Amino acid sequence: MEEFKELEFKYKADAVSLVAFVNLMNEVGYTVRKDVSSWDHYYTHADTKEEFLRFRDSDRPELTIKRKVKSTNNWERVEIDLPLDPVRVNKRIVDNWTKLEGYDNNFTIYKSCFIFWQELLNMVYYVVYDEDMKEQGRFIEIEVNKDKVQDIGITKAFEQLKEMERKLTALGINPQNRLKKSLFEMFVK
């Protein structure tokens, strides 16, 4: 399951401007930048609010399932993204499929993301909106690229996260600011 490991640190970034984040990324360097926005629909299981699915309704739609490795934080999880056919999939189909599996739509958010990739890591600044496009918060994530976790191992991966975290101190980010809750845990009803 190493190939499906999600290793990331997330921080509340309401006090950090996008410009400051972009300037820092220009300083630390990156190979690719992508700006993307999409709707994320979260479905909870009828038996437990601990299990959820996320449908990312975008030009590259996917259905994601995540599982915590530790109950105390979300820094290491199992995450499997199931790519969906962008021509044939729509929210109605996903709603019906998830319902048949015992999941109900719990909440929907819209995310505007500014993603910067390096060889081992990606750094993201994103703004979360509710369904009325009212801003709900700004966040920064640093994540080990999923295709690299197996190659470098968990220990080295966390070292890479901590090294980038030290660079984020220029934005007022530090280890004490790491969020232990996922977006799902923050917004679930």
CSV table of C-alpha atoms in Angstrom, one decimal:
chain,number,residue,atom,x,y,z
A,1,MET,CA,0.0,0.0,0.0
A,2,GLU,CA,3.1,2.3,0.0
A,3,GLU,CA,2.1,3.5,-3.5
A,4,PHE,CA,-1.1,4.9,-2.0
A,5,LYS,CA,0.4,6.7,0.9
A,6,GLU,CA,-0.5,10.4,1.3
A,7,LEU,CA,2.0,12.2,3.4
A,8,GLU,CA,1.3,15.9,4.0
A,9,PHE,CA,1.3,18.8,6.4
A,10,LYS,CA,-1.6,21.3,6.2
A,11,TYR,CA,-1.7,24.8,7.7
A,12,LYS,CA,-4.4,27.4,8.2
A,13,ALA,CA,-3.2,30.3,6.0
A,14,ASP,CA,-5.9,33.0,6.4
A,15,ALA,CA,-3.1,35.5,7.3
A,16,VAL,CA,-0.9,34.5,4.4
A,17,SER,CA,-1.4,36.3,1.1
A,18,LEU,CA,-1.3,34.4,-2.2
A,19,VAL,CA,1.4,36.8,-3.4
A,20,ALA,CA,3.6,36.1,-0.4
A,21,PHE,CA,3.2,32.3,-1.1
A,22,VAL,CA,4.0,32.6,-4.8
A,23,ASN,CA,7.0,34.8,-4.0
A,24,LEU,CA,8.3,32.1,-1.6
A,25,MET,CA,7.8,29.4,-4.2
A,26,ASN,CA,9.7,31.5,-6.7
A,27,GLU,CA,12.6,31.6,-4.2
A,28,VAL,CA,12.6,27.9,-3.3
A,29,GLY,CA,12.1,26.9,-6.9
A,30,TYR,CA,9.7,24.5,-8.6
A,31,THR,CA,9.5,22.6,-11.9
A,32,VAL,CA,5.7,23.0,-12.7
A,33,ARG,CA,3.0,25.4,-11.6
A,34,LYS,CA,-0.7,24.7,-12.1
A,35,ASP,CA,-3.7,26.9,-11.0
A,36,VAL,CA,-6.9,24.9,-10.9
A,37,SER,CA,-10.4,25.1,-9.3
A,38,SER,CA,-13.1,22.6,-8.9
A,39,TRP,CA,-16.1,21.4,-6.8
A,40,ASP,CA,-15.4,18.7,-4.2
A,41,HIS,CA,-18.4,16.7,-3.1
A,42,TYR,CA,-18.0,14.7,0.2
A,43,TYR,CA,-20.1,11.7,0.9
A,44,THR,CA,-20.4,10.0,4.4
A,45,HIS,CA,-21.3,6.5,5.1
A,46,ALA,CA,-24.7,5.8,6.7
A,47,ASP,CA,-23.1,3.7,9.5
A,48,THR,CA,-20.2,6.0,10.4
A,49,LYS,CA,-19.1,9.6,9.8
A,50,GLU,CA,-15.5,8.3,9.9
A,51,GLU,CA,-15.7,6.9,6.3
A,52,PHE,CA,-16.1,9.2,3.4
A,53,LEU,CA,-15.7,9.4,-0.4
A,54,ARG,CA,-14.8,12.6,-2.3
A,55,PHE,CA,-15.9,13.2,-5.8
A,56,ARG,CA,-13.7,15.9,-7.5
A,57,ASP,CA,-15.9,17.3,-10.2
A,58,SER,CA,-13.3,18.8,-12.6
A,59,ASP,CA,-11.9,18.4,-16.1
A,60,ARG,CA,-10.1,15.3,-14.7
A,61,PRO,CA,-12.8,13.9,-12.3
A,62,GLU,CA,-11.9,11.3,-9.7
A,63,LEU,CA,-13.5,9.5,-6.8
A,64,THR,CA,-11.2,9.3,-3.8
A,65,ILE,CA,-11.3,7.2,-0.7
A,66,LYS,CA,-9.0,8.1,2.3
A,67,ARG,CA,-8.2,6.2,5.5
A,68,LYS,CA,-6.3,7.5,8.5
A,69,VAL,CA,-3.2,5.6,9.6
A,70,LYS,CA,-3.3,7.3,13.0
A,71,SER,CA,-6.3,8.6,14.8
A,72,THR,CA,-4.4,11.7,16.2
A,73,ASN,CA,-3.7,13.4,12.9
A,74,ASN,CA,-3.9,13.3,9.1
A,75,TRP,CA,-0.2,13.6,8.2
A,76,GLU,CA,-0.1,10.0,6.9
A,77,ARG,CA,-3.1,8.4,5.2
A,78,VAL,CA,-4.0,5.9,2.6
A,79,GLU,CA,-5.4,7.6,-0.4
A,80,ILE,CA,-6.7,6.0,-3.5
A,81,ASP,CA,-7.9,8.2,-6.4
A,82,LEU,CA,-10.1,6.4,-9.0
A,83,PRO,CA,-9.9,8.4,-12.2
A,84,LEU,CA,-13.3,8.8,-13.9
A,85,ASP,CA,-14.2,9.3,-17.5
A,86,PRO,CA,-14.8,13.1,-17.9
A,87,VAL,CA,-17.1,12.5,-20.9
A,88,ARG,CA,-19.5,10.1,-19.2
A,89,VAL,CA,-19.4,10.9,-15.5
A,90,ASN,CA,-21.5,13.5,-13.8
A,91,LYS,CA,-22.6,14.3,-10.3
A,92,ARG,CA,-26.0,12.5,-10.7
A,93,ILE,CA,-24.3,9.2,-11.6
A,94,VAL,CA,-21.9,9.6,-8.7
A,95,ASP,CA,-24.7,10.5,-6.3
A,96,ASN,CA,-26.6,7.3,-7.3
A,97,TRP,CA,-23.6,5.1,-7.2
A,98,THR,CA,-22.5,6.3,-3.7
A,99,LYS,CA,-26.1,6.0,-2.4
A,100,LEU,CA,-26.2,2.4,-3.5
A,101,GLU,CA,-23.0,1.8,-1.5
A,102,GLY,CA,-24.5,3.4,1.6
A,103,TYR,CA,-23.0,6.9,1.3
A,104,ASP,CA,-25.0,10.2,1.3
A,105,ASN,CA,-23.8,13.6,0.1
A,106,ASN,CA,-22.8,15.5,3.2
A,107,PHE,CA,-21.3,18.7,2.0
A,108,THR,CA,-19.8,20.4,-1.0
A,109,ILE,CA,-16.9,22.9,-1.3
A,110,TYR,CA,-15.2,24.7,-4.1
A,111,LYS,CA,-11.4,24.9,-4.1
A,112,SER,CA,-9.2,27.3,-6.0
A,113,CYS,CA,-5.7,25.8,-5.8
A,114,PHE,CA,-2.2,27.1,-6.8
A,115,ILE,CA,0.1,24.1,-7.0
A,116,PHE,CA,3.9,24.1,-7.2
A,117,TRP,CA,5.7,20.8,-7.9
A,118,GLN,CA,9.3,19.9,-7.2
A,119,GLU,CA,10.8,16.5,-7.8
A,120,LEU,CA,9.8,15.1,-4.4
A,121,LEU,CA,7.2,17.6,-3.1
A,122,ASN,CA,4.3,19.7,-4.1
A,123,MET,CA,3.2,22.8,-2.3
A,124,VAL,CA,-0.4,24.1,-2.6
A,125,TYR,CA,-2.0,27.4,-1.5
A,126,TYR,CA,-5.8,27.1,-1.8
A,127,VAL,CA,-8.9,28.9,-0.9
A,128,VAL,CA,-12.1,27.0,0.2
A,129,TYR,CA,-15.6,28.3,-0.6
A,130,ASP,CA,-19.0,27.0,0.3
A,131,GLU,CA,-21.7,26.4,-2.2
A,132,ASP,CA,-22.6,30.1,-2.2
A,133,MET,CA,-19.0,31.0,-2.9
A,134,LYS,CA,-18.5,32.4,0.5
A,135,GLU,CA,-14.9,32.0,1.5
A,136,GLN,CA,-14.4,29.4,4.3
A,137,GLY,CA,-10.7,29.6,4.7
A,138,ARG,CA,-7.2,29.6,3.2
A,139,PHE,CA,-4.8,26.7,3.6
A,140,ILE,CA,-1.3,25.7,2.6
A,141,GLU,CA,-0.3,22.1,2.2
A,142,ILE,CA,3.0,20.5,1.5
A,143,GLU,CA,2.8,16.9,0.3
A,144,VAL,CA,5.2,14.3,-0.8
A,145,ASN,CA,4.4,13.4,-4.5
A,146,LYS,CA,2.6,10.0,-4.3
A,147,ASP,CA,4.8,8.5,-6.9
A,148,LYS,CA,7.9,9.2,-4.8
A,149,VAL,CA,6.9,7.8,-1.4
A,150,GLN,CA,7.8,4.2,-2.3
A,151,ASP,CA,11.1,5.2,-3.7
A,152,ILE,CA,12.3,7.4,-0.8
A,153,GLY,CA,10.5,5.7,2.1
A,154,ILE,CA,8.4,7.1,4.9
A,155,THR,CA,11.3,8.4,7.0
A,156,LYS,CA,13.0,10.4,4.2
A,157,ALA,CA,9.6,11.6,3.0
A,158,PHE,CA,8.9,13.2,6.4
A,159,GLU,CA,12.4,14.7,6.4
A,160,GLN,CA,11.5,16.3,3.1
A,161,LEU,CA,8.2,17.7,4.5
A,162,LYS,CA,10.0,19.1,7.6
A,163,GLU,CA,12.7,20.7,5.4
A,164,MET,CA,10.1,22.5,3.3
A,165,GLU,CA,8.2,23.4,6.5
A,166,ARG,CA,11.3,25.2,7.7
A,167,LYS,CA,11.2,27.3,4.5
A,168,LEU,CA,7.6,28.2,5.2
A,169,THR,CA,8.7,30.0,8.4
A,170,ALA,CA,9.2,33.1,6.2
A,171,LEU,CA,5.3,33.1,6.0
A,172,GLY,CA,4.8,32.6,9.7
A,173,ILE,CA,4.3,28.8,9.3
A,174,ASN,CA,5.9,26.5,11.8
A,175,PRO,CA,5.4,22.9,13.2
A,176,GLN,CA,3.1,24.2,15.9
A,177,ASN,CA,0.7,25.4,13.2
A,178,ARG,CA,0.3,22.0,11.6
A,179,LEU,CA,-3.4,21.1,11.4
A,180,LYS,CA,-4.4,17.7,12.7
A,181,LYS,CA,-7.8,17.7,11.1
A,182,SER,CA,-8.5,17.2,7.4
A,183,LEU,CA,-10.8,19.4,5.3
A,184,PHE,CA,-13.4,16.6,5.7
A,185,GLU,CA,-13.2,16.8,9.5
A,186,MET,CA,-13.4,20.6,9.4
A,187,PHE,CA,-16.5,20.8,7.3
A,188,VAL,CA,-18.5,17.5,7.9
A,189,LYS,CA,-22.1,18.1,9.0
